[in-house]
mmCIF file of C-alpha atoms in Angstrom:
data_model
loop_
_atom_site.group_PDB
_atom_site.id
_atom_site.type_symbol
_atom_site.label_atom_id
_atom_site.label_comp_id
_atom_site.label_asym_id
_atom_site.label_seq_id
_atom_site.Cartn_x
_atom_site.Cartn_y
_atom_site.Cartn_z
ATOM 1 C CA MET C 1 -17.334 -10.783 29.257
ATOM 2 C CA ALA C 2 -14.552 -8.820 26.211
ATOM 3 C CA ALA C 3 -11.549 -11.447 27.375
ATOM 4 C CA ALA C 4 -14.040 -14.690 26.899
ATOM 5 C CA GLY C 5 -15.359 -13.265 23.422
ATOM 6 C CA THR C 6 -11.957 -12.674 22.291
ATOM 7 C CA ALA C 7 -10.931 -16.448 23.553
ATOM 8 C CA LEU C 8 -13.791 -17.662 21.502
ATOM 9 C CA LEU C 9 -13.098 -15.627 18.833
ATOM 10 C CA ALA C 10 -9.437 -17.358 18.711
ATOM 11 C CA PHE C 11 -10.623 -20.702 19.118
ATOM 12 C CA VAL C 12 -12.804 -20.707 16.141
ATOM 13 C CA GLY C 13 -10.075 -18.845 14.025
ATOM 14 C CA PHE C 14 -7.714 -21.554 15.003
ATOM 15 C CA ARG C 15 -10.519 -24.184 14.322
ATOM 16 C CA LEU C 16 -11.500 -22.918 10.590
ATOM 17 C CA GLY C 17 -7.449 -22.582 10.027
ATOM 18 C CA LEU C 18 -7.265 -18.743 9.867
ATOM 19 C CA SER C 19 -3.931 -17.402 11.089
ATOM 20 C CA VAL C 20 -3.503 -13.495 10.795
ATOM 21 C CA ASP C 21 0.295 -14.953 12.256
ATOM 22 C CA ARG C 22 1.523 -15.888 9.024
ATOM 23 C CA ARG C 23 5.296 -16.228 8.375
ATOM 24 C CA PHE C 24 7.238 -17.696 5.292
ATOM 25 C CA LYS C 25 7.741 -21.532 5.453
ATOM 26 C CA SER C 26 11.267 -21.480 3.670
ATOM 27 C CA VAL C 27 13.529 -19.576 1.441
ATOM 28 C CA ASP C 28 11.862 -21.660 -1.470
ATOM 29 C CA GLU C 29 8.373 -20.347 -0.790
ATOM 30 C CA VAL C 30 10.099 -16.777 -0.975
ATOM 31 C CA VAL C 31 11.552 -17.606 -4.344
ATOM 32 C CA HIS C 32 8.352 -19.185 -6.070
ATOM 33 C CA ALA C 33 6.603 -16.505 -4.881
ATOM 34 C CA VAL C 34 8.974 -13.616 -6.463
ATOM 35 C CA ARG C 35 9.152 -15.829 -9.187
ATOM 36 C CA SER C 36 5.244 -15.819 -9.893
ATOM 37 C CA HIS C 37 4.356 -12.469 -9.100
ATOM 38 C CA TYR C 38 7.257 -10.688 -11.419
ATOM 39 C CA GLY C 39 7.714 -13.461 -13.737
ATOM 40 C CA VAL C 40 11.195 -13.589 -13.329
ATOM 41 C CA SER C 41 13.167 -16.727 -14.261
ATOM 42 C CA THR C 42 16.646 -16.082 -12.944
ATOM 43 C CA THR C 43 18.297 -17.984 -10.133
ATOM 44 C CA LEU C 44 17.490 -15.888 -6.928
ATOM 45 C CA SER C 45 19.226 -15.706 -3.762
ATOM 46 C CA VAL C 46 17.398 -14.826 -0.298
ATOM 47 C CA LEU C 47 18.002 -13.206 2.799
ATOM 48 C CA MET C 48 15.072 -13.847 5.204
ATOM 49 C CA SER C 49 14.592 -11.910 8.289
ATOM 50 C CA ARG C 50 14.793 -13.849 11.386
ATOM 51 C CA ASN C 51 11.167 -13.671 12.221
ATOM 52 C CA GLN C 52 10.305 -14.982 8.431
ATOM 53 C CA ARG C 53 7.926 -12.199 7.743
ATOM 54 C CA ALA C 54 10.293 -9.947 5.409
ATOM 55 C CA ALA C 55 12.810 -11.270 2.934
ATOM 56 C CA ILE C 56 14.983 -10.100 -0.172
ATOM 57 C CA ALA C 57 15.287 -12.153 -3.019
ATOM 58 C CA TYR C 58 18.057 -10.937 -5.379
ATOM 59 C CA SER C 59 20.044 -12.145 -8.296
ATOM 60 C CA GLY C 60 23.592 -11.814 -9.474
ATOM 61 C CA ASP C 61 22.455 -9.090 -12.105
ATOM 62 C CA GLN C 62 21.785 -6.618 -9.185
ATOM 63 C CA SER C 63 18.244 -6.854 -9.061
ATOM 64 C CA GLY C 64 16.299 -7.277 -6.034
ATOM 65 C CA TYR C 65 12.518 -7.989 -4.937
ATOM 66 C CA VAL C 66 11.082 -7.438 -1.333
ATOM 67 C CA ALA C 67 8.460 -10.067 -0.116
ATOM 68 C CA LEU C 68 6.687 -9.271 3.045
ATOM 69 C CA VAL C 69 3.840 -11.161 4.898
ATOM 70 C CA LEU C 70 1.298 -8.364 6.218
ATOM 71 C CA GLY C 71 -1.479 -9.980 8.064
ATOM 72 C CA ASP C 72 -2.602 -12.827 5.723
ATOM 73 C CA LYS C 73 -1.205 -11.054 2.561
ATOM 74 C CA LEU C 74 1.850 -11.108 0.487
ATOM 75 C CA LEU C 75 2.985 -7.710 -0.652
ATOM 76 C CA PHE C 76 5.950 -7.595 -2.996
ATOM 77 C CA ARG C 77 8.152 -4.835 -4.366
ATOM 78 C CA SER C 78 11.180 -4.054 -6.673
ATOM 79 C CA LEU C 79 14.013 -2.889 -4.773
ATOM 80 C CA ASP C 80 14.659 -0.019 -7.731
ATOM 81 C CA GLN C 81 13.430 2.893 -5.820
ATOM 82 C CA ALA C 82 14.588 1.466 -2.298
ATOM 83 C CA LYS C 83 16.624 3.549 -0.087
ATOM 84 C CA ILE C 84 18.735 0.874 1.597
ATOM 85 C CA MET C 85 20.309 1.831 5.033
ATOM 86 C CA VAL C 86 22.132 -0.442 7.450
ATOM 87 C CA ILE C 87 21.008 0.424 11.177
ATOM 88 C CA ALA C 88 23.330 -2.209 12.883
ATOM 89 C CA GLU C 89 25.397 -4.902 11.492
ATOM 90 C CA ASP C 90 22.370 -7.239 11.664
ATOM 91 C CA ARG C 91 19.612 -4.875 10.791
ATOM 92 C CA LEU C 92 18.659 -3.451 7.313
ATOM 93 C CA TYR C 93 16.162 -1.087 7.173
ATOM 94 C CA LEU C 94 14.300 -0.396 3.259
ATOM 95 C CA SER C 95 12.422 2.763 2.823
ATOM 96 C CA PHE C 96 10.585 3.328 -0.335
ATOM 97 C CA PRO C 97 10.007 6.921 -1.652
ATOM 98 C CA ASP C 98 6.175 6.873 -2.331
ATOM 99 C CA PHE C 99 3.433 6.284 0.374
ATOM 100 C CA GLY C 100 1.539 2.984 0.675
ATOM 101 C CA PHE C 101 4.407 0.734 1.504
ATOM 102 C CA GLU C 102 5.664 0.898 5.037
ATOM 103 C CA PRO C 103 9.479 0.368 5.719
ATOM 104 C CA VAL C 104 10.608 -2.947 5.869
ATOM 105 C CA HIS C 105 13.348 -3.862 8.658
ATOM 106 C CA ILE C 106 15.252 -7.369 7.913
ATOM 107 C CA HIS C 107 16.645 -8.561 11.127
ATOM 108 C CA ALA C 108 19.318 -11.486 9.847
ATOM 109 C CA ASP C 109 23.206 -12.688 10.162
ATOM 110 C CA PRO C 110 25.282 -10.056 9.682
ATOM 111 C CA ASN C 111 27.380 -12.327 6.849
ATOM 112 C CA ASP C 112 24.227 -12.681 4.972
ATOM 113 C CA ILE C 113 23.173 -9.095 4.947
ATOM 114 C CA GLN C 114 26.565 -7.924 3.643
ATOM 115 C CA GLN C 115 26.331 -10.863 0.687
ATOM 116 C CA ALA C 116 22.947 -9.676 -0.072
ATOM 117 C CA LEU C 117 24.048 -5.898 -0.006
ATOM 118 C CA ILE C 118 27.252 -7.135 -2.349
ATOM 119 C CA SER C 119 24.999 -8.527 -4.727
ATOM 120 C CA LEU C 120 22.508 -5.780 -4.980
ATOM 121 C CA GLY C 121 25.519 -3.514 -5.686
ATOM 122 C CA LYS C 122 25.277 -1.640 -2.554
ATOM 123 C CA GLY C 123 27.948 -3.355 -0.675
ATOM 124 C CA ASP C 124 31.718 -3.316 0.220
ATOM 125 C CA SER C 125 33.478 -6.369 -1.255
ATOM 126 C CA ARG C 126 36.397 -6.690 0.941
#
């Protein structure tokens, strides 16, 4: 009985266009969202996670912003206070000192991660 209720709820949600499996559609969507939220007008590069639920938008002046999809909401955070750790060459972990913003995991191409870290002033520019 519970399975039938869940299936019915999923079908109704699908028919109404409701989706909790939201993802970023493109890099342009991330850039537009960050610019709208923070009011920045500089050129932004984007490092997007492979699952398209988390992204870092950064500029050449070593400023960066996290954009995160949580359910059907978009959350934003400046990287000013973030602790950046590379867990593996293709995984980046960002944590914040205060409560209320969960750690962010970015799984992406190692070269893209390295370029983002260099632009943010956190990487090795060998």
